[in-house]
Coordinates of C-alpha atoms in Angstrom, one line a residue:
X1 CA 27.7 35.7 93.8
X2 CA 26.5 32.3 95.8
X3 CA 23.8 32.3 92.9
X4 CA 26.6 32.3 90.1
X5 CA 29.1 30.2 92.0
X6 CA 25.5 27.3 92.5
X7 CA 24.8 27.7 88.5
X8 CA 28.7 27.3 87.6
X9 CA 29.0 24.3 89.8
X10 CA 25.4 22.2 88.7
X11 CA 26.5 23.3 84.9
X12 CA 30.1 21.6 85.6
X13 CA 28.4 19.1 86.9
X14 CA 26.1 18.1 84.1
X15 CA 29.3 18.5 81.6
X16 CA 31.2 16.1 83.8
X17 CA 28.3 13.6 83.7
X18 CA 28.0 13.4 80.7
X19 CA 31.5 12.7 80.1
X20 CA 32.0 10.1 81.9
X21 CA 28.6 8.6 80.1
X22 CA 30.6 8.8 77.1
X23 CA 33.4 7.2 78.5
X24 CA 32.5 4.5 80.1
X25 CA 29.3 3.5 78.6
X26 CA 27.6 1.0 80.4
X27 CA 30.6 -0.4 81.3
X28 CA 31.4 2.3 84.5
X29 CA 29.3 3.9 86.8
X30 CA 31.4 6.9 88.1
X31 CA 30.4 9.9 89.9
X32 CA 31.1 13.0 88.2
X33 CA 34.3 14.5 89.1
X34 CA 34.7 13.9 93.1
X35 CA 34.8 10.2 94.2
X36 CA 34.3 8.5 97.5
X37 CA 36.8 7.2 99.9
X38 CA 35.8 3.6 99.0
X39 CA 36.2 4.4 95.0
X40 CA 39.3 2.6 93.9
X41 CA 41.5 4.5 91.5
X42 CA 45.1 3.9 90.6
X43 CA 47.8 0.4 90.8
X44 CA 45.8 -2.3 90.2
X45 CA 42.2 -1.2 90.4
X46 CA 40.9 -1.3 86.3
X47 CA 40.5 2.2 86.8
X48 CA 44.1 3.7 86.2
X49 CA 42.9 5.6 83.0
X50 CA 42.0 8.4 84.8
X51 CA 39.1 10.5 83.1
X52 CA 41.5 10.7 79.7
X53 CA 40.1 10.9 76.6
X54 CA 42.4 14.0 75.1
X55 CA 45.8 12.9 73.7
X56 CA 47.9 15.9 73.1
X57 CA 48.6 16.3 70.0
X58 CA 51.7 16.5 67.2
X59 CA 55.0 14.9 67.0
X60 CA 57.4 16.6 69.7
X61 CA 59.8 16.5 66.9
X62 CA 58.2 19.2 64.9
X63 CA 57.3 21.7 68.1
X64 CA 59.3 24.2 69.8
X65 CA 61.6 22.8 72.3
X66 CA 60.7 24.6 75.8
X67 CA 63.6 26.6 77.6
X68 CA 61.6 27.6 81.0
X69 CA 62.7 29.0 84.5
X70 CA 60.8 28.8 87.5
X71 CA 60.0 31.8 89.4
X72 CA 59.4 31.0 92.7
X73 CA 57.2 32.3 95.8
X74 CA 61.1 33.4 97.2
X75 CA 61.6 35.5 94.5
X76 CA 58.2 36.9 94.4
X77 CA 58.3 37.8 97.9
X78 CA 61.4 39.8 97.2
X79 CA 59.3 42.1 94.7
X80 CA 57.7 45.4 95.1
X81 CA 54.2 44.9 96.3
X82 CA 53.1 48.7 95.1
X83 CA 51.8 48.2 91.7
X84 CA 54.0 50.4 89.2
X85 CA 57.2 48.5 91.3
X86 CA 55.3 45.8 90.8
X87 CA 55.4 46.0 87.3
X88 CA 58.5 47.1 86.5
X89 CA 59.9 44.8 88.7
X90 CA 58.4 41.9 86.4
X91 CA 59.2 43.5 83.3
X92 CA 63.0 43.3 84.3
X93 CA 62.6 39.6 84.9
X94 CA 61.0 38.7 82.0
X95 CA 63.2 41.1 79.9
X96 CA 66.1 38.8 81.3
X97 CA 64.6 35.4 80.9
X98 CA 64.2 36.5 77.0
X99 CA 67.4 38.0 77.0
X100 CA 68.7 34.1 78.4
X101 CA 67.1 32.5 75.5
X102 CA 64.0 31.5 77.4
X103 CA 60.6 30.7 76.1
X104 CA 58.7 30.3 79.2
X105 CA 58.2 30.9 82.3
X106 CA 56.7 28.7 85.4
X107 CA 55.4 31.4 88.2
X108 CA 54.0 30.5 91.7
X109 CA 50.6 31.5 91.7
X110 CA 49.6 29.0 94.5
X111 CA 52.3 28.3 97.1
X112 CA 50.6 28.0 100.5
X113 CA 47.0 27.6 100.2
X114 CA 46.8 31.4 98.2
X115 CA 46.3 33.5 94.9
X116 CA 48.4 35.6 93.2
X117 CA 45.1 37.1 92.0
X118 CA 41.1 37.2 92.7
X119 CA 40.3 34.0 94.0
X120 CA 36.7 32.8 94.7
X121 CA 38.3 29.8 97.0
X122 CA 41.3 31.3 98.1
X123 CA 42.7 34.2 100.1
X124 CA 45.5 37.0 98.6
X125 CA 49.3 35.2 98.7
X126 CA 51.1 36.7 101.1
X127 CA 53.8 37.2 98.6
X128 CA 51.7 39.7 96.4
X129 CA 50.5 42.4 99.4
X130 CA 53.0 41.4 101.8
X131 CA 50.2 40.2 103.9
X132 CA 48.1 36.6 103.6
X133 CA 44.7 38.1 102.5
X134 CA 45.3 41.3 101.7
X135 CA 44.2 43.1 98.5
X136 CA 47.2 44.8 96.8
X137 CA 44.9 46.7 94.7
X138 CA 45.7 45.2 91.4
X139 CA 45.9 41.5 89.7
X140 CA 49.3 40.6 90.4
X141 CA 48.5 37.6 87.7
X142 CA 46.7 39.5 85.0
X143 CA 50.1 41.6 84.7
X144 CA 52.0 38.8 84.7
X145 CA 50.3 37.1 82.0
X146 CA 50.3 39.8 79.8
X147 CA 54.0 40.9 80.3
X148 CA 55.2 37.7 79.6
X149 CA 53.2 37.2 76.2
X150 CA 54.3 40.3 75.2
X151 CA 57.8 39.4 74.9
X152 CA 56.6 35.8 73.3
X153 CA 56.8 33.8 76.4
X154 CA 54.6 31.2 77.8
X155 CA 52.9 31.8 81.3
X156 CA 52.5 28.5 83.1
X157 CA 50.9 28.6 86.2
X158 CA 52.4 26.7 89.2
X159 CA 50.3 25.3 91.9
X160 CA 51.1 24.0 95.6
X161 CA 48.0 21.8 95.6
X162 CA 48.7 20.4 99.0
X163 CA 50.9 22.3 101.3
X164 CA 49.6 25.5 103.3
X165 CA 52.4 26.5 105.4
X166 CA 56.2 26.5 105.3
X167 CA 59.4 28.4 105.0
X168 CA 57.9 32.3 105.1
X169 CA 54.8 31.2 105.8
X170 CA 53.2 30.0 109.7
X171 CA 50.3 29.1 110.3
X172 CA 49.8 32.5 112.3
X173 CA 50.0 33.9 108.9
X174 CA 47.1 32.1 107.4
X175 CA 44.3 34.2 106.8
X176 CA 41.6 33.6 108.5
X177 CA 39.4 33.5 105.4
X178 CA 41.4 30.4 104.1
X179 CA 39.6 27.4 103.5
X180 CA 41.8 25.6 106.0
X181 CA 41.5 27.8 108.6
X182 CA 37.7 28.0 107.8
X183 CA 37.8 23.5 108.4
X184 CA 40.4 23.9 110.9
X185 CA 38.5 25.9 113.1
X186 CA 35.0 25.6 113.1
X187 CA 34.2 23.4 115.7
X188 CA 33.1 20.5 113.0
X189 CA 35.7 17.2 113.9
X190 CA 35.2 15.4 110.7
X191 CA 36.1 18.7 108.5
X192 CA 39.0 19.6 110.7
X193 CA 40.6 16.4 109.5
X194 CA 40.6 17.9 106.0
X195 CA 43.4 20.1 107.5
X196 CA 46.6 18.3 109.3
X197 CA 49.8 19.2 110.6
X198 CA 52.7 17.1 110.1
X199 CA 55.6 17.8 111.7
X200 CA 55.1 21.3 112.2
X201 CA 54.1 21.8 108.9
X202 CA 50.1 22.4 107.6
X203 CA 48.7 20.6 105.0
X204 CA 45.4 19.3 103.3
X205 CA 44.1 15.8 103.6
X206 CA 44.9 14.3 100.1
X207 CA 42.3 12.1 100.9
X208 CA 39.0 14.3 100.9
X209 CA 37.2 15.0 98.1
X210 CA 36.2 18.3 99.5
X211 CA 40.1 18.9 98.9
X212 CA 40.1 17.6 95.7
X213 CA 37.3 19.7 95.1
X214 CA 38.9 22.7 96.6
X215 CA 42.1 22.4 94.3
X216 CA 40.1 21.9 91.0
X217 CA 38.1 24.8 91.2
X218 CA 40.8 26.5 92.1
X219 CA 42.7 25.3 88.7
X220 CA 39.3 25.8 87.1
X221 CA 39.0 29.7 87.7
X222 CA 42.4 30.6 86.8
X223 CA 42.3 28.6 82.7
X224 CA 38.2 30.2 82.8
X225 CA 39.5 33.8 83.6
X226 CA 43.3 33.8 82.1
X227 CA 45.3 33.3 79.0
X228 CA 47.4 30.9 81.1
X229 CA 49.2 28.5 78.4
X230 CA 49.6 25.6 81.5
X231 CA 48.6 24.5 84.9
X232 CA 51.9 23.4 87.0
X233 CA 52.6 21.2 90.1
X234 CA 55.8 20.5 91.9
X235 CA 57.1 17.4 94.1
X236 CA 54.7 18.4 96.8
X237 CA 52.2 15.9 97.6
X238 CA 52.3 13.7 100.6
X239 CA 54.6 14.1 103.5
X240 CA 57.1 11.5 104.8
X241 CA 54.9 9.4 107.1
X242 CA 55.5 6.3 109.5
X243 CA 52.2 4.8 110.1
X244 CA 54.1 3.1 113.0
X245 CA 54.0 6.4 115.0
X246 CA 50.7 7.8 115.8
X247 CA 52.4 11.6 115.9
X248 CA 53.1 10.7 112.1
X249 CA 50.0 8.9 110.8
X250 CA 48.7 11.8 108.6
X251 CA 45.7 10.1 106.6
X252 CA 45.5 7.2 108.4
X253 CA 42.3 7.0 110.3
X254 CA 40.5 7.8 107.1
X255 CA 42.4 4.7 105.3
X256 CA 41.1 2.4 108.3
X257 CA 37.7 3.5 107.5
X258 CA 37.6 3.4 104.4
X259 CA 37.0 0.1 103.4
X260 CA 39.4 0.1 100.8
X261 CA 41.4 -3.1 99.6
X262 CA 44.1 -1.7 98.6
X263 CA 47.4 -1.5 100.5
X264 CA 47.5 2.1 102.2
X265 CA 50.6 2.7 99.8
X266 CA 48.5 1.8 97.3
X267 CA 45.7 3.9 98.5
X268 CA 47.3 7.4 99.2
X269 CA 48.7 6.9 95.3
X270 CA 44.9 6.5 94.7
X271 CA 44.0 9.9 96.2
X272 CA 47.1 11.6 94.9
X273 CA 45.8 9.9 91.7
X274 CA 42.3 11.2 91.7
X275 CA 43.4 14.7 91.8
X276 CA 46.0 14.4 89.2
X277 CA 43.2 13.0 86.9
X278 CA 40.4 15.3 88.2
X279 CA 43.2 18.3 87.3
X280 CA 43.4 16.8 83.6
X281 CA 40.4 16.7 83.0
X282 CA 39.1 20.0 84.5
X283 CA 41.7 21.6 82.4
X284 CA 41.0 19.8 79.2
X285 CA 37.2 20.1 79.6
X286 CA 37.3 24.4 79.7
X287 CA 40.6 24.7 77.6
X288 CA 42.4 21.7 75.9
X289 CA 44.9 23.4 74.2
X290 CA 46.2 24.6 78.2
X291 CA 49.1 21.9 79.2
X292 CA 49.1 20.0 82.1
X293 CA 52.1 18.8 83.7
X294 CA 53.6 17.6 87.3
X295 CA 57.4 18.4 87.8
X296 CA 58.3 15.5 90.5
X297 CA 61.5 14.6 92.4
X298 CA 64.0 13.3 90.1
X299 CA 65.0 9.9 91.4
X300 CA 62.5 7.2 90.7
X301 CA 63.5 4.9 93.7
X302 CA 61.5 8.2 96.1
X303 CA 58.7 8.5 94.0
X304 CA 58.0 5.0 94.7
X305 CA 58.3 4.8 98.1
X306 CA 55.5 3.5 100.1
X307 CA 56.3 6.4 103.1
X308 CA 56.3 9.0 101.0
X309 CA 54.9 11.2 97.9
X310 CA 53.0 8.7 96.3
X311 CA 53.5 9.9 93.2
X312 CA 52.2 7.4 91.1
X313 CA 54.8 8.0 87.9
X314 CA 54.2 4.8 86.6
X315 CA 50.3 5.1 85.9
X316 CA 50.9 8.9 85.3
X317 CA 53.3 8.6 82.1
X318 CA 51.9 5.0 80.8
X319 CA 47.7 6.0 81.1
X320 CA 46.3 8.4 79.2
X321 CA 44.3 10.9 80.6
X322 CA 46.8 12.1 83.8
X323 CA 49.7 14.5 82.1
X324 CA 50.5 16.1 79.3
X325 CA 54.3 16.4 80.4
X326 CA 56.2 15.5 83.2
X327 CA 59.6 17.5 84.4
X328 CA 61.6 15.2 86.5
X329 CA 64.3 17.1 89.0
X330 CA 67.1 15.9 87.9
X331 CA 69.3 17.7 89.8
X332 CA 72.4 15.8 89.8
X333 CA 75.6 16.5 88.3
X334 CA 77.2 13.4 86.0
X335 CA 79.7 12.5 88.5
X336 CA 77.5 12.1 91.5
X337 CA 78.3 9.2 94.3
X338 CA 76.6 7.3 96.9
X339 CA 78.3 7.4 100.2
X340 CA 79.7 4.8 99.8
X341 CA 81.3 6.4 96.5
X342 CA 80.3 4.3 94.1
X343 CA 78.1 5.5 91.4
X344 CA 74.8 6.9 92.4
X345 CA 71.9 5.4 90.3
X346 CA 70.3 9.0 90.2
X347 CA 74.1 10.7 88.2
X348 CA 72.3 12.7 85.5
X349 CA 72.7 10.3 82.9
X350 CA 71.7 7.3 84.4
X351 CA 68.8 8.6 85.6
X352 CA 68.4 10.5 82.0
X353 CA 68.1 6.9 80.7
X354 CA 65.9 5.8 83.7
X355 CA 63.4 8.4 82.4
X356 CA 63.4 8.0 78.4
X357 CA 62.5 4.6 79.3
X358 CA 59.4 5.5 81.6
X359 CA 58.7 8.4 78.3
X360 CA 58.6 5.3 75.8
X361 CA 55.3 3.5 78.0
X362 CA 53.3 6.4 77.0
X363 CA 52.6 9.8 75.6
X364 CA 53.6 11.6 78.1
X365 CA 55.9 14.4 76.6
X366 CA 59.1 14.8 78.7
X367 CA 60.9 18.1 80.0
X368 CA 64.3 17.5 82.5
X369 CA 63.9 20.3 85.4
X370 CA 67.6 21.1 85.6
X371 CA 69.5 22.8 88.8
X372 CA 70.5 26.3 88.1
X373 CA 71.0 26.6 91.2
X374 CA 73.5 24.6 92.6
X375 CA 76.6 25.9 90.0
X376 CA 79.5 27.1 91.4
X377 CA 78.4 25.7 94.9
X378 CA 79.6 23.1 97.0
X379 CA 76.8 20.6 96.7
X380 CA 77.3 17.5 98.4
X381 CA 77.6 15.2 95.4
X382 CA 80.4 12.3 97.5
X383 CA 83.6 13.7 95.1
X384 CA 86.8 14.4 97.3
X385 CA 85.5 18.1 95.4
X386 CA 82.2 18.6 94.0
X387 CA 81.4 18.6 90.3
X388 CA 79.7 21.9 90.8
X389 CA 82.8 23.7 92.0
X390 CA 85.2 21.4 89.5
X391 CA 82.9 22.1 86.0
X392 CA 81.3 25.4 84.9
X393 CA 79.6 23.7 82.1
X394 CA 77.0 20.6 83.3
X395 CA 74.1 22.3 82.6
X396 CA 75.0 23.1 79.0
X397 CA 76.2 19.1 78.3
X398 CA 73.0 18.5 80.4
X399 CA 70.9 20.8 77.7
X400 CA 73.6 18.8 75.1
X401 CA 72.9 15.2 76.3
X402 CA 69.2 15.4 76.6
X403 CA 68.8 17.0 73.0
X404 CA 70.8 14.4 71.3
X405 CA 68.5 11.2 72.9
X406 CA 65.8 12.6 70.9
X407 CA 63.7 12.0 73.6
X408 CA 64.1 15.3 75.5
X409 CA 61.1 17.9 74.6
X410 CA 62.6 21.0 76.6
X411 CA 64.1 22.4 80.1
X412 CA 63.4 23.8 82.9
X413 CA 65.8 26.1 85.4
X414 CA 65.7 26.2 88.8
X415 CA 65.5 29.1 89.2
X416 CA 65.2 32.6 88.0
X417 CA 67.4 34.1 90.7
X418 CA 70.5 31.7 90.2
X419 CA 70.9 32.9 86.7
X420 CA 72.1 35.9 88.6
X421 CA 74.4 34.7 91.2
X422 CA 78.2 35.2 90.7
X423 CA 78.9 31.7 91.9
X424 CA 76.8 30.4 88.7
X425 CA 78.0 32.8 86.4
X426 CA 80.5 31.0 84.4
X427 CA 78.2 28.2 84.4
X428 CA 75.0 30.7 82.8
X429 CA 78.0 32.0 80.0
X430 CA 78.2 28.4 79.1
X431 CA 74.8 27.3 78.7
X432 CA 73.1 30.3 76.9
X433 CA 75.0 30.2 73.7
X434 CA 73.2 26.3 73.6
X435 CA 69.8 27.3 74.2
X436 CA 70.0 29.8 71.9
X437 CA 70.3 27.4 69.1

C-alpha cells in the first residue's frame, strides 16, 4: 500500500509539473501543487490566476437549471447505520428529493476531518458507524452514488476542508487514527501547529501545505474512485480571529515568520486561496467534466472582512482557474432590516443584485443557496413580525426573481429535512409547482 500511495504521489507530481511548465512558460517558476509559506498567491500578488487553464464550458442558457438540497452530517447522523436500513433509509430521501422536483443532491461526505467511505487519509465519519473510525461494513458513499443516479440525480460531494470538531462532534471523539490527532499528538511542536483550537473548537492550520496537501488528496481519491458529478465546500474556512488577543491568534506566529509582504488579511486569503486553486485543479486534472464549487456566506460585507473567513470572492469569481460555480447563502427574506430598521443591504434582492454583478466579472456560473429552513419560523429578520411567519411563499418568488435576472443558473435548499417540517409546509406547497417547470 505505502508502495502504491509513493507511485501515485511522484506520478501526480510529474503531471502537475508539467502543467505548470505549460502554463507559465519561462515566465513562472512554481512548485508543483503545494507552495511555501513565503509563495505569494492571491490580492495583489500577479499570481491570482490560480493554476486555471479549464473554462467550463457552454452557455448556462442552454443547460439544465440545478434544483439541489443539501443533506447534511445532522441528517445523516439521524440514519440507520446497519446497511439494508442504511439503504432504504437513502432511497426514501432521494425518492422524496425527486418527488420535490430536485435534480441534485449535495451530501456531507467530509464534515469533521472524516469519510463517509474508505479513505486512505481519513478515518470512518462518525455519522456512518455511529463511531469516528469505525468500519460499518459497507461504502456508505458507493450507495449513495448509485442511488441517487438511479433516479437521475446528481451526487455532489460536500467537503469540510478545515473544521474537525463541532456540534456532535469533541475532540474526545476524534479517532485516534486522524491525521490531526496523528500532528496533534506526536510530540513534534512544529506539526502540532498544523492542528489548533479556537475557541473550543479544532481546526487545521489553513496555512500548511501539509494541510493543503491533506485536503487535496483527500478530494483526489473520492473523483479517482467515484462517479461523483462535483466536489462541494461550505462557508467554513477561517475562524473569527483578533490578532490583538493572543488566546485568539490562530495562524499568527506562522504569518510573523513567514516573510510575507502582504497584510495578514491579505495573507490568510492567500492560503485560503491556494487550496481553493490547488482543489480546481486537482479536480480538473483527473476528471474535468466533475464541478467545482464553494457555497459561501451570503452577505459580501463578511466575506471581506479582514477578522474572518477570508474568502477571497473577488479573485475567486473574476480569475479563472478557482470555481466553477459559487452558491451564495442568501438566506434572507425580502423584507429584512437592520436594527436599526432600516433596510438591510443583505434583503434578498439587494443582495441578489450585489451578486449578478460579482457573476458579470467572470465565468463563474452562479447558484443562490436558499433557506428552506427558516419558513414558517420566527427568524429574527427586525419586522414588528417576521417575513417568515407573515409569507408562505419567499422561497418560490426567491426561485421567481432569480430566474427572471437571467443570471441565476440554479438553487440550492437548505436542507433536506425542512422540506418535511410542518412549520415549512405551506411554504414547500408553494415552491414545488415552480421548480417543477
Amino acid at each position: 500500500m505505502k508502495i502504491q500511495r509513493f507511485i501515485k504521489n511522484m506520478v501526480f507530481a510529474i503531471v502537475c509539473g508539467l502543467f505548470f511548465t505549460g502554463l507559465s512558460g519561462s515566465l513562472l517558476s512554481i512548485r508543483c501543487a503545494y507552495a511555501s509559506s513565503k509563495d505569494e498567491f492571491g490580492p495583489g500578488t500577479g499570481l491570482a490566476g490560480g493554476y486555471g487553464v479549464y473554462s467550463p464550458s457552454g452557455d448556462a442558457g442552454n443547460e439544465e437549471e440545478l434544483k439541489g438540497v443539501w443533506i447534511s452530517y445532522l441528517e445523516l447522523e439521524k440514519l440507520p447505520k446497519e446497511r439494508e436500513s442504511f439503504q432504504k433509509a437513502v432511497d426514501q430521501m432521494f425518492d422524496n428529493a425527486k418527488s420535490w422536483g430536485m435534480n441534485a443532491v449535495f451530501v456531507h461526505v467530509r464534515s469533521h476531518s472524516d469519510a463517509m467511505y474508505p479513505s486512505e487519509y481519513y478515518p470512518w465519519s462518525k455519522f456512518a458507524s455511529g463511531a469516528a473510525g469505525k468500519d460499518p461494513g459497507y461504502d456508505p458513499l458507493d450507495y449513495m452514488i448509485k442511488a441517487a443516479h438511479a433516479r437521475g440525480l446528481k451526487f455532489h460531494a460536500w467537503l469540510n476542508p478545515y473544521r474537525i470538531t463541532g456540534y456532535l462532534m469533541s475532540w474526545d471523539e476524534v479517532s485516534d487514527s486522524s491525521p490531526a490527532k496523528q500532528w496533534f499528538g506526536n510530540g513534534d511542536k512544529a506539526e502540532s501547529r498544523r492542528v489548533l483550537n479556537h475557541n473550543g473548537a479544532w481546526y487545521y492550520n489553513p496555512s500548511f501545505p501539509e494541510v493543503r496537501e491533506l485536503v487535496t488528496k483527500g478530494v483526489a481519491e473520492i473523483v479517482e474512485n467515484y462517479q461523483v458529478d462535483g466536489i462541494h465546500f461550505d462557508d467554513y474556512f477561517y475562524p473569527e480571529l483578533n490578532d490583538d488577543n493572543p488566546s485568539r491568534w490562530f495562524d499568527l506566529p506562522e504569518y510573523l515568520t513567514s516573510g510575507s509582504d502582504l497584510s495578514i488579511a491579505n495573507w490568510r486569503r492567500a492560503n485560503v486561496n491556494r487550496l481553493v486553486a490547488e482543489t480546481y485543479h486537482t479536480v480538473k486534472s483527473i476528471n474535468p467534466s466533475v464541478t467545482f464549487g464553494i457555497s459561501p456566506q451570503g452577505y459580501v460585507d463578511h466575506l471581506r472582512s479582514s477578522q474572518k473567513l477570508f474568502a477571497d470572492i473577488d479573485t475567486w469569481m473574476s480569475t479563472e482557474g478557482y470555481l466553477d460555480y459559487i452558491m451564495p447563502q442568501i438566506y434572507w427574506g425580502f423584507e429584512t432590516r437592520k436594527a436599526d430598521k432600516t433596510p438591510a443591504p443583505y434583503a434578498f434582492e439587494n443582495n441578489l443584485k450585489t451578486w449578478i454583478d460579482l457573476k458579470n466579472r467572470g465565468n463563474v456560473k452562479l447558484y443562490l443557496g436558499l433557506a428552506a429552513y427558516r419558513a414558517g419560523t420566527d427568524t429574527k429578520d427586525y419586522n414588528d413580525i417576521s417575513e417568515w411567519l407573515r409569507r408562505d411563499d419567499i422561497l418560490k418568488r426567491q426561485v421567481e426573481m432569480g430566474r427572471q435576472s437571467g443570471q441565476v443558473s440554479g438553487y440550492c435548499f437548505y436542507s433536506y429535512s425542512s422540506f418535511l417540517e410542518e412549520a415549512a409546509e405551506k411554504e414547500v406547497k408553494n415552491l414545488l409547482p415552480v421548480l417543477a417547470r
